Amino acid sequence: MRKLILFFSVVIAGLFLTSCLEAGDSNFSGQRQLFYITQLEGTQVAHNGDFVMTSNEIKSKDPDRWYLITWSWSTENGMVSTNVHNAITPEIEQIPLGVYSQQEAPQETMTPVLNFNMVGGLPIVGSFGDFLIVQYVWNKKEGEKVQAKLYNETTQPDATDTYILELRLEKSGTSTETSGKNVDGFAAFDVSSLRSLVNFNGQDFKDIQLKFNYYKENAGQPTSVTQPVRIYKN
């Protein structure tokens, strides 16, 4: 089971890159770090809010999506300021899309969630696709897969600025074994419509709390995790 990845680790990597360049070092790398691939000034790039990176593989991926990228780079490859060109990117894994619905969660039998965390430090903002990224652990049997879904009702009051989200894993496929193994997965949710529930009071952004409910195996009551997130008005 891989360690839960925080968005701040990506930003720190970018700061480390800049400081090392000033110190004269010439080789840099990162393992499975979060980047958003999109178009920037006519070129498809991966960026994380701190530095921009390009490679032939990055240019061939679907734009406006989040990825886990393993990369390396040398000053011989060329850069402008903090923009890295011609990086070596042997692994680029697209984070699957989850489904976000502003409605009550279904009550049917649920696939247990063994562990859960929201990727922290990532704002809900248009320049990053209005995505919320979560990581979860579940017990997978060969032949099965799941899709992550988030539900919340539009009738929630905003007096406390806390919004309750219900996580469900929708299983599909037919298992070909009796026992499975615990695996972790990511999901990226487009939660741009969450803005309609937030009162910005004339400000450009607001800091809110997201309370995630999910069900563990043999647990009658949901387990809850509350995490802060900044959401921008536009």
Coordinates of N, CA and C in Angstrom, one line a residue:
M1 N 0.8 -1.2 0.0 CA 0.0 0.0 0.0 C 0.9 1.2 0.0
R2 N 0.7 2.1 -1.0 CA 1.6 3.3 -1.1 C 1.2 4.3 -0.1
K3 N 2.1 5.1 0.3 CA 1.9 6.2 1.3 C 0.9 7.2 0.6
L4 N 0.0 7.7 1.4 CA -0.9 8.8 1.0 C -0.1 10.0 0.5
I5 N -0.4 10.5 -0.6 CA 0.4 11.6 -1.2 C -0.2 12.9 -1.0
L6 N 0.5 13.9 -0.5 CA 0.0 15.2 -0.2 C 0.4 16.1 -1.3
F7 N -0.5 17.1 -1.7 CA -0.2 18.0 -2.8 C 1.0 18.9 -2.4
F8 N 1.1 19.2 -1.1 CA 2.2 20.0 -0.6 C 3.6 19.4 -1.0
S9 N 3.7 18.1 -1.1 CA 5.0 17.5 -1.4 C 5.4 17.8 -2.8
V10 N 4.4 18.1 -3.7 CA 4.7 18.5 -5.1 C 5.3 19.9 -5.1
V11 N 4.6 20.8 -4.3 CA 5.0 22.2 -4.3 C 6.4 22.3 -3.7
I12 N 6.7 21.5 -2.6 CA 8.0 21.5 -2.0 C 9.1 21.0 -3.0
A13 N 8.7 20.0 -3.9 CA 9.6 19.5 -4.9 C 10.0 20.7 -5.8
G14 N 9.0 21.5 -6.2 CA 9.3 22.6 -7.1 C 10.2 23.7 -6.4
L15 N 10.0 23.9 -5.1 CA 10.9 24.9 -4.4 C 12.3 24.3 -4.3
F16 N 12.4 23.0 -4.1 CA 13.7 22.3 -4.1 C 14.4 22.5 -5.4
L17 N 13.7 22.3 -6.5 CA 14.2 22.4 -7.8 C 14.8 23.8 -8.0
T18 N 14.1 24.9 -7.6 CA 14.5 26.2 -7.8 C 15.8 26.5 -7.0
S19 N 15.8 26.0 -5.7 CA 16.9 26.3 -4.8 C 18.2 25.6 -5.3
C20 N 18.0 24.4 -5.8 CA 19.1 23.6 -6.3 C 19.7 24.2 -7.6
L21 N 18.9 24.8 -8.4 CA 19.4 25.5 -9.6 C 20.3 26.7 -9.2
E22 N 19.8 27.4 -8.1 CA 20.6 28.5 -7.6 C 22.0 28.0 -7.1
A23 N 22.0 26.8 -6.5 CA 23.2 26.2 -6.0 C 24.1 25.6 -7.0
G24 N 23.6 25.5 -8.2 CA 24.5 25.0 -9.3 C 24.3 23.5 -9.6
D25 N 23.4 22.8 -8.9 CA 23.2 21.4 -9.1 C 22.5 21.2 -10.5
S26 N 22.6 20.0 -11.1 CA 22.1 19.8 -12.4 C 21.2 18.7 -12.7
N27 N 20.9 17.8 -11.7 CA 20.0 16.7 -11.9 C 18.9 16.7 -10.9
F28 N 17.7 16.4 -11.4 CA 16.5 16.5 -10.5 C 15.5 15.4 -10.9
S29 N 14.7 14.9 -9.9 CA 13.7 13.9 -10.3 C 12.6 13.9 -9.2
G30 N 11.5 13.2 -9.6 CA 10.4 13.0 -8.6 C 9.7 11.7 -8.9
Q31 N 9.2 11.1 -7.9 CA 8.5 9.8 -8.0 C 7.0 10.0 -7.8
R32 N 6.2 9.7 -8.8 CA 4.7 9.7 -8.7 C 4.2 10.9 -8.0
Q33 N 4.5 12.1 -8.6 CA 4.1 13.4 -8.0 C 2.9 13.9 -8.8
L34 N 2.1 14.7 -8.2 CA 0.9 15.2 -8.8 C 1.2 16.4 -9.7
F35 N 0.7 16.2 -11.0 CA 0.8 17.3 -11.9 C -0.6 17.4 -12.7
Y36 N -0.9 18.6 -13.1 CA -2.1 18.9 -13.9 C -1.6 19.2 -15.3
I37 N -2.1 18.4 -16.3 CA -1.7 18.6 -17.7 C -2.7 19.4 -18.4
T38 N -2.2 20.5 -19.0 CA -3.1 21.4 -19.7 C -2.3 22.2 -20.7
Q39 N -3.0 23.1 -21.5 CA -2.4 23.9 -22.5 C -1.9 25.2 -21.8
L40 N -0.7 25.6 -22.1 CA -0.2 26.9 -21.6 C 0.6 27.6 -22.8
E41 N 0.1 28.7 -23.2 CA 0.7 29.5 -24.3 C 1.0 28.6 -25.5
G42 N 0.0 27.8 -25.9 CA 0.1 27.0 -27.1 C 0.8 25.7 -27.0
T43 N 1.3 25.3 -25.8 CA 2.1 24.1 -25.6 C 1.4 23.3 -24.4
Q44 N 1.3 22.0 -24.6 CA 0.7 21.2 -23.6 C 1.8 20.9 -22.5
V45 N 1.5 21.2 -21.3 CA 2.5 21.1 -20.2 C 1.9 20.4 -19.0
A46 N 2.8 20.0 -18.1 CA 2.3 19.6 -16.7 C 2.8 20.6 -15.7
H47 N 1.9 21.0 -14.9 CA 2.3 22.0 -13.8 C 1.6 21.7 -12.5
N48 N 2.2 22.2 -11.5 CA 1.8 21.9 -10.1 C 1.6 23.2 -9.3
G49 N 1.5 24.3 -9.9 CA 1.4 25.6 -9.2 C 2.7 26.2 -8.8
D50 N 3.8 25.5 -9.1 CA 5.2 26.0 -8.7 C 6.1 26.0 -9.9
F51 N 6.1 24.9 -10.7 CA 6.9 24.9 -11.9 C 6.2 24.1 -13.0
V52 N 6.6 24.4 -14.2 CA 6.0 23.8 -15.4 C 7.0 22.9 -16.1
M53 N 6.5 21.7 -16.6 CA 7.4 20.7 -17.2 C 6.8 20.2 -18.5
T54 N 7.6 19.9 -19.5 CA 7.2 19.4 -20.7 C 8.0 18.1 -21.1
S55 N 7.4 17.3 -21.9 CA 8.1 16.1 -22.4 C 7.2 15.6 -23.6
N56 N 7.8 14.7 -24.4 CA 7.0 14.2 -25.5 C 5.8 13.4 -25.0
E57 N 5.9 12.7 -23.9 CA 4.8 11.9 -23.3 C 3.8 12.8 -22.8
I58 N 4.2 13.9 -22.1 CA 3.2 14.8 -21.6 C 2.3 15.4 -22.7
K59 N 3.0 15.8 -23.8 CA 2.3 16.4 -24.9 C 1.3 15.4 -25.6
S60 N 1.4 14.1 -25.3 CA 0.5 13.1 -25.9 C -0.7 12.8 -25.0
K61 N -0.7 13.2 -23.8 CA -1.7 12.8 -22.8 C -3.0 13.7 -23.0
D62 N -4.1 13.2 -22.4 CA -5.4 14.0 -22.4 C -5.2 15.2 -21.6
P63 N -5.5 16.4 -22.1 CA -5.4 17.6 -21.3 C -6.4 17.8 -20.3
D64 N -6.2 18.7 -19.4 CA -7.1 19.1 -18.3 C -7.5 18.0 -17.4
R65 N -6.5 17.2 -17.1 CA -6.6 16.1 -16.1 C -5.4 16.0 -15.2
W66 N -5.6 15.4 -14.0 CA -4.5 15.2 -13.1 C -3.8 13.9 -13.3
Y67 N -2.5 13.9 -13.1 CA -1.7 12.7 -13.3 C -0.7 12.5 -12.2
L68 N -0.3 11.3 -11.9 CA 0.9 11.0 -11.1 C 2.1 10.7 -12.1
I69 N 3.1 11.6 -11.9 CA 4.2 11.5 -12.9 C 5.5 11.2 -12.2
T70 N 6.2 10.2 -12.7 CA 7.6 10.0 -12.3 C 8.5 10.6 -13.4
W71 N 9.4 11.5 -13.0 CA 10.2 12.3 -13.9 C 11.6 12.5 -13.5
S72 N 12.4 12.9 -14.4 CA 13.8 13.3 -14.1 C 14.2 14.3 -15.2
W73 N 15.2 15.1 -14.8 CA 15.6 16.2 -15.7 C 17.0 16.6 -15.3
S74 N 17.7 17.1 -16.4 CA 19.1 17.7 -16.2 C 19.1 19.0 -16.8
T75 N 20.0 19.9 -16.3 CA 20.1 21.3 -16.9 C 20.5 21.2 -18.4
E76 N 21.0 20.1 -18.8 CA 21.4 20.0 -20.2 C 20.1 20.0 -21.1
N77 N 19.0 19.6 -20.5 CA 17.7 19.5 -21.3 C 17.2 20.9 -21.6
G78 N 17.5 21.9 -20.8 CA 17.1 23.2 -21.0 C 15.9 23.6 -20.2
M79 N 15.9 24.9 -19.7 CA 14.8 25.4 -19.0 C 14.8 27.0 -19.1
V80 N 13.6 27.6 -18.9 CA 13.5 29.0 -18.8 C 12.9 29.3 -17.4
S81 N 13.6 30.1 -16.6 CA 13.1 30.4 -15.2 C 12.8 29.0 -14.5
T82 N 11.6 28.8 -14.1 CA 11.2 27.5 -13.5 C 10.4 26.6 -14.4
N83 N 10.5 26.8 -15.7 CA 9.9 26.0 -16.7 C 10.9 24.9 -17.2
V84 N 10.6 23.7 -16.9 CA 11.5 22.6 -17.3 C 11.1 22.0 -18.7
H85 N 12.1 21.9 -19.6 CA 11.8 21.5 -20.9 C 12.4 20.1 -21.1
N86 N 11.8 19.3 -22.0 CA 12.4 18.0 -22.4 C 12.7 17.1 -21.2
A87 N 11.8 17.0 -20.2 CA 12.0 16.1 -19.1 C 11.8 14.7 -19.5
I88 N 12.4 13.8 -18.8 CA 12.2 12.3 -19.0 C 11.1 11.9 -18.1
T89 N 10.0 11.3 -18.7 CA 8.9 11.0 -17.9 C 8.5 9.5 -18.2
P90 N 9.2 8.5 -17.5 CA 8.9 7.1 -17.8 C 7.5 6.6 -17.4
E91 N 6.9 7.3 -16.4 CA 5.6 6.8 -15.9 C 4.7 8.0 -15.7
I92 N 3.6 8.0 -16.4 CA 2.5 9.0 -16.3 C 1.2 8.3 -16.2
E93 N 0.6 8.3 -15.0 CA -0.6 7.6 -14.6 C -1.7 8.6 -14.5
Q94 N -2.7 8.5 -15.3 CA -3.9 9.4 -15.2 C -4.7 9.0 -14.0
I95 N -5.1 10.0 -13.2 CA -6.0 9.7 -12.1 C -7.4 9.6 -12.6
P96 N -8.1 8.5 -12.3 CA -9.5 8.2 -12.8 C -10.5 9.3 -12.3
L97 N -11.4 9.6 -13.1 CA -12.5 10.5 -12.8 C -13.5 9.8 -11.8
G98 N -13.8 10.5 -10.8 CA -15.0 10.1 -9.9 C -16.2 10.8 -10.4
V99 N -17.3 10.5 -9.7 CA -18.6 11.1 -10.1 C -19.1 11.9 -8.8
Y100 N -19.4 13.1 -9.1 CA -19.9 14.0 -8.0 C -21.4 14.3 -8.3
S101 N -22.3 14.1 -7.3 CA -23.7 14.3 -7.5 C -24.2 15.1 -6.3
Q102 N -25.0 16.1 -6.6 CA -25.7 16.9 -5.6 C -27.0 16.3 -5.3
Q103 N -27.0 15.1 -4.6 CA -28.2 14.4 -4.3 C -27.9 13.5 -3.1
E104 N -29.0 12.9 -2.5 CA -28.8 12.0 -1.4 C -28.1 10.7 -1.9
A105 N -27.2 10.2 -1.0 CA -26.5 9.0 -1.4 C -27.4 7.8 -1.3
P106 N -27.2 6.8 -2.2 CA -28.0 5.5 -2.1 C -27.8 4.7 -0.9
Q107 N -28.7 3.9 -0.5 CA -28.6 3.2 0.8 C -28.3 1.7 0.6
E108 N -28.2 1.2 -0.7 CA -27.9 -0.2 -0.9 C -26.6 -0.6 -0.4
T109 N -26.3 -1.9 -0.4 CA -25.1 -2.5 0.1 C -23.9 -1.8 -0.5
M110 N -22.9 -1.4 0.3 CA -21.8 -0.7 -0.1 C -20.5 -1.5 -0.1
T111 N -19.6 -1.2 -0.9 CA -18.2 -1.7 -0.9 C -17.5 -1.0 0.2
P112 N -16.9 -1.8 1.2 CA -16.2 -1.1 2.3 C -15.0 -0.4 1.9
V113 N -14.7 0.7 2.5 CA -13.5 1.6 2.3 C -12.6 1.3 3.5
L114 N -11.4 0.8 3.3 CA -10.5 0.5 4.4 C -9.8 1.7 4.9
N115 N -9.5 2.6 4.1 CA -8.8 3.8 4.5 C -9.1 4.9 3.5
F116 N -9.1 6.2 3.9 CA -9.5 7.3 3.0 C -8.8 8.5 3.4
N117 N -8.5 9.4 2.4 CA -7.9 10.7 2.7 C -8.1 11.6 1.5
M118 N -8.4 12.8 1.7 CA -8.4 13.8 0.7 C -7.0 14.3 0.5
V119 N -6.6 14.5 -0.8 CA -5.3 15.1 -1.0 C -5.3 16.5 -0.6
G120 N -4.5 16.9 0.4 CA -4.6 18.2 1.0 C -3.8 19.2 0.2
G121 N -4.1 20.5 0.4 CA -3.3 21.6 -0.2 C -3.7 22.0 -1.6
L122 N -4.7 21.3 -2.1 CA -5.2 21.5 -3.5 C -6.4 22.3 -3.5
P123 N -6.4 23.6 -3.9 CA -7.6 24.4 -3.9 C -8.6 24.0 -5.0
I124 N -9.8 24.3 -4.8 CA -10.8 24.1 -5.9 C -10.8 25.4 -6.7
V125 N -10.2 25.4 -7.9 CA -10.0 26.5 -8.7 C -9.9 26.2 -10.2
G126 N -10.4 27.0 -11.0 CA -10.6 26.7 -12.4 C -9.3 26.4 -13.1
S127 N -8.1 27.0 -12.7 CA -6.9 26.7 -13.3 C -6.4 25.3 -13.1
F128 N -6.9 24.6 -12.1 CA -6.6 23.2 -11.8 C -7.8 22.3 -12.1
G129 N -8.8 22.9 -12.9 CA -9.9 22.1 -13.4 C -11.0 21.9 -12.4
D130 N -11.0 22.6 -11.2 CA -12.0 22.5 -10.2 C -12.1 21.1 -9.6
F131 N -10.9 20.4 -9.6 CA -10.9 19.0 -9.2 C -10.6 18.9 -7.7
L132 N -11.3 18.0 -7.1 CA -11.0 17.5 -5.7 C -10.4 16.1 -5.9
I133 N -9.3 15.8 -5.2 CA -8.6 14.5 -5.4 C -8.6 13.7 -4.1
V134 N -9.1 12.5 -4.1 CA -9.1 11.7 -2.9 C -8.3 10.4 -3.2
Q135 N -7.8 9.8 -2.1 CA -7.2 8.5 -2.2 C -7.8 7.5 -1.2
Y136 N -8.1 6.3 -1.6 CA -8.8 5.3 -0.8 C -8.1 4.0 -0.9
V137 N -8.5 3.1 0.1 CA -8.0 1.7 0.0 C -9.2 0.8 0.1
W138 N -9.2 -0.3 -0.7 CA -10.3 -1.3 -0.7 C -9.7 -2.6 -0.9
N139 N -10.5 -3.7 -0.7 CA -10.1 -5.0 -0.9 C -10.6 -5.5 -2.3
K140 N -9.6 -5.7 -3.1 CA -9.9 -6.0 -4.6 C -9.7 -7.5 -4.8
K141 N -10.6 -8.1 -5.5 CA -10.5 -9.5 -6.0 C -10.2 -9.4 -7.5
E142 N -9.5 -10.3 -8.0 CA -9.2 -10.3 -9.5 C -10.5 -10.3 -10.3
G143 N -10.6 -9.4 -11.2 CA -11.7 -9.3 -12.1 C -12.7 -8.2 -11.6
E144 N -12.4 -7.6 -10.5 CA -13.3 -6.5 -10.0 C -12.6 -5.1 -10.2
K145 N -13.5 -4.1 -10.2 CA -13.0 -2.7 -10.2 C -14.1 -1.9 -9.6
V146 N -13.7 -0.7 -9.1 CA -14.6 0.2 -8.5 C -14.5 1.6 -9.1
Q147 N -15.6 2.3 -9.0 CA -15.6 3.8 -9.4 C -16.1 4.5 -8.1
A148 N -15.3 5.6 -7.8 CA -15.6 6.4 -6.6 C -16.7 7.4 -6.9
K149 N -17.6 7.5 -6.0 CA -18.7 8.5 -6.2 C -18.8 9.3 -4.9
L150 N -19.1 10.6 -5.1 CA -19.4 11.5 -3.9 C -20.7 12.1 -4.1
Y151 N -21.5 12.1 -3.0 CA -22.8 12.7 -3.0 C -22.9 13.7 -1.9
N152 N -23.6 14.8 -2.2 CA -24.1 15.7 -1.1 C -25.3 16.4 -1.5
E153 N -26.1 16.8 -0.6 CA -27.4 17.4 -0.8 C -27.3 18.9 -0.9
T154 N -28.1 19.5 -1.8 CA -28.0 20.9 -2.0 C -28.7 21.7 -0.9
T155 N -29.4 21.0 0.0 CA -30.2 21.7 1.1 C -29.3 21.9 2.3
Q156 N -28.1 21.6 2.3 CA -27.2 21.8 3.4 C -27.1 23.3 3.8
P157 N -27.2 23.6 5.0 CA -27.0 25.0 5.4 C -25.6 25.4 5.4
D158 N -25.3 26.6 5.1 CA -23.9 27.1 5.0 C -23.4 27.9 6.2
A159 N -24.3 27.9 7.3 CA -24.0 28.7 8.4 C -22.6 28.3 9.1
T160 N -22.3 27.0 9.0 CA -21.0 26.6 9.6 C -19.9 26.4 8.6
D161 N -20.3 26.6 7.3 CA -19.3 26.4 6.3 C -18.7 25.0 6.2
T162 N -19.5 24.0 6.7 CA -19.1 22.6 6.6 C -20.1 21.9 5.7
Y163 N -19.5 21.2 4.8 CA -20.4 20.5 3.8 C -20.1 19.0 3.9
I164 N -21.2 18.2 4.0 CA -21.1 16.8 4.2 C -21.1 16.1 2.9
L165 N -20.1 15.2 2.6 CA -20.0 14.4 1.4 C -20.1 12.9 1.8
E166 N -20.8 12.2 1.0 CA -20.9 10.7 1.3 C -20.1 10.0 0.2
L167 N -19.1 9.2 0.5 CA -18.3 8.5 -0.4 C -18.9 7.1 -0.6
R168 N -19.0 6.7 -1.9 CA -19.4 5.3 -2.2 C -18.5 4.8 -3.3
L169 N -18.1 3.5 -3.1 CA -17.4 2.8 -4.2 C -18.3 1.9 -4.9
E170 N -18.5 2.1 -6.2 CA -19.5 1.3 -7.0 C -18.6 0.2 -7.7
K171 N -18.9 -1.0 -7.2 CA -18.1 -2.2 -7.7 C -18.7 -2.7 -9.0
S172 N -17.9 -3.2 -9.9 CA -18.3 -3.8 -11.2 C -17.4 -5.0 -11.5
G173 N -17.8 -5.8 -12.4 CA -16.9 -7.0 -12.8 C -17.3 -8.2 -12.0
T174 N -16.7 -9.3 -12.4 CA -17.0 -10.6 -11.7 C -15.7 -11.1 -11.1
S175 N -15.6 -11.4 -9.8 CA -14.4 -11.8 -9.2 C -14.1 -13.3 -9.6
T176 N -12.8 -13.5 -9.8 CA -12.3 -14.9 -10.2 C -11.5 -15.5 -9.1
E177 N -11.6 -15.0 -7.9 CA -10.9 -15.6 -6.7 C -11.7 -15.3 -5.5
T178 N -11.5 -16.1 -4.4 CA -12.3 -16.0 -3.2 C -11.7 -15.0 -2.2
S179 N -10.5 -14.7 -2.3 CA -9.9 -13.8 -1.4 C -9.1 -12.7 -2.2
G180 N -9.2 -11.5 -1.7 CA -8.6 -10.4 -2.5 C -7.4 -9.8 -1.7
K181 N -6.9 -8.7 -2.2 CA -5.8 -8.0 -1.6 C -6.2 -6.5 -1.4
N182 N -5.7 -5.9 -0.4 CA -5.9 -4.5 -0.2 C -5.1 -3.6 -1.2
V183 N -5.8 -2.8 -2.0 CA -5.2 -1.9 -2.9 C -5.6 -0.5 -2.7
D184 N -4.8 0.5 -3.1 CA -5.2 1.9 -3.0 C -5.5 2.4 -4.4
G185 N -6.4 3.4 -4.4 CA -6.8 4.0 -5.7 C -7.0 5.5 -5.5
F186 N -6.9 6.2 -6.6 CA -7.2 7.7 -6.6 C -8.5 8.0 -7.4
A187 N -9.1 9.1 -7.1 CA -10.2 9.6 -7.9 C -10.2 11.1 -7.9
A188 N -10.4 11.7 -9.1 CA -10.5 13.1 -9.2 C -11.9 13.5 -9.5
F189 N -12.5 14.4 -8.7 CA -13.9 14.8 -8.8 C -14.0 16.2 -9.3
D190 N -14.7 16.5 -10.4 CA -15.0 17.9 -10.8 C -16.2 18.4 -9.9
V191 N -15.8 19.2 -8.9 CA -16.8 19.7 -8.0 C -17.1 21.2 -8.2
S192 N -17.0 21.7 -9.5 CA -17.3 23.1 -9.8 C -18.7 23.5 -9.3
S193 N -19.6 22.6 -9.4 CA -21.0 22.9 -8.9 C -21.1 23.1 -7.4
L194 N -20.1 22.8 -6.7 CA -20.1 23.0 -5.2 C -20.2 24.5 -5.0
R195 N -19.7 25.3 -5.9 CA -19.8 26.8 -5.7 C -21.2 27.3 -5.5
S196 N -22.2 26.6 -6.1 CA -23.6 27.1 -5.9 C -24.1 26.9 -4.5
L197 N -23.4 26.2 -3.7 CA -23.8 26.0 -2.3 C -23.0 27.0 -1.3
V198 N -22.0 27.7 -1.8 CA -21.2 28.5 -1.0 C -21.5 29.9 -1.1
N199 N -21.6 30.6 0.1 CA -21.8 32.0 0.1 C -20.5 32.7 0.3
F200 N -20.0 33.4 -0.8 CA -18.7 34.0 -0.8 C -18.7 35.4 -0.1
N201 N -19.9 35.9 0.2 CA -19.9 37.2 0.8 C -19.1 38.3 0.1
G202 N -19.1 38.3 -1.2 CA -18.4 39.3 -2.0 C -16.9 39.0 -2.1
Q203 N -16.3 37.9 -1.5 CA -14.9 37.6 -1.6 C -14.6 36.8 -2.8
D204 N -13.3 36.8 -3.2 CA -12.9 35.9 -4.3 C -12.8 34.5 -4.0
F205 N -12.6 34.1 -2.7 CA -12.5 32.7 -2.3 C -13.0 32.6 -0.9
K206 N -13.2 31.3 -0.5 CA -13.7 31.0 0.8 C -13.0 29.7 1.3
D207 N -12.7 29.7 2.6 CA -12.1 28.5 3.2 C -13.3 27.8 3.8
I208 N -13.5 26.5 3.4 CA -14.6 25.7 3.9 C -14.1 24.4 4.4
Q209 N -15.0 23.7 5.1 CA -14.7 22.4 5.6 C -15.5 21.3 4.9
L210 N -14.8 20.3 4.4 CA -15.5 19.1 3.8 C -15.5 17.9 4.7
K211 N -16.6 17.5 5.1 CA -16.7 16.3 6.0 C -17.1 15.1 5.1
F212 N -16.2 14.1 5.0 CA -16.4 12.9 4.2 C -16.9 11.8 5.1
N213 N -18.0 11.2 4.8 CA -18.5 10.0 5.4 C -18.2 8.8 4.5
Y214 N -17.7 7.7 5.1 CA -17.5 6.5 4.3 C -17.7 5.3 5.3
Y215 N -18.0 4.1 4.7 CA -18.3 3.0 5.5 C -17.2 1.9 5.5
K216 N -16.8 1.6 6.7 CA -15.8 0.5 6.8 C -16.5 -0.9 6.9
E217 N -15.8 -2.0 6.7 CA -16.4 -3.3 6.8 C -17.0 -3.6 8.2
N218 N -18.2 -4.1 8.2 CA -18.9 -4.5 9.4 C -19.1 -3.3 10.4
A219 N -19.2 -2.1 9.8 CA -19.4 -0.9 10.7 C -20.8 -0.4 10.4
G220 N -21.6 -0.3 11.4 CA -23.0 0.2 11.2 C -23.1 1.7 11.0
Q221 N -22.1 2.4 11.6 CA -22.1 3.9 11.4 C -21.0 4.3 10.5
P222 N -21.1 5.4 9.8 CA -20.1 5.8 8.9 C -18.9 6.4 9.7
T223 N -17.7 6.2 9.1 CA -16.5 6.9 9.6 C -16.4 8.3 9.0
S224 N -16.0 9.3 9.7 CA -16.0 10.6 9.1 C -14.6 11.2 9.2
V225 N -14.2 11.9 8.2 CA -12.9 12.7 8.1 C -13.3 14.1 7.6
T226 N -12.9 15.1 8.4 CA -13.1 16.5 8.0 C -11.8 17.2 7.6
Q227 N -11.8 17.8 6.4 CA -10.6 18.5 6.0 C -10.9 19.8 5.4
P228 N -10.0 20.8 5.5 CA -10.3 22.1 5.0 C -9.9 22.2 3.5
V229 N -10.5 23.1 2.8 CA -10.2 23.3 1.4 C -10.6 24.7 1.1
R230 N -9.8 25.4 0.2 CA -10.1 26.7 -0.3 C -10.8 26.6 -1.6
I231 N -12.0 27.2 -1.8 CA -12.7 27.2 -3.0 C -12.8 28.7 -3.6
Y232 N -12.5 28.8 -4.8 CA -12.5 30.1 -5.5 C -13.8 30.4 -6.2
K233 N -14.2 31.7 -6.2 CA -15.5 32.0 -6.8 C -15.6 31.8 -8.2
N234 N -14.5 32.0 -9.0 CA -14.4 31.9 -10.4 C -13.3 30.9 -10.8

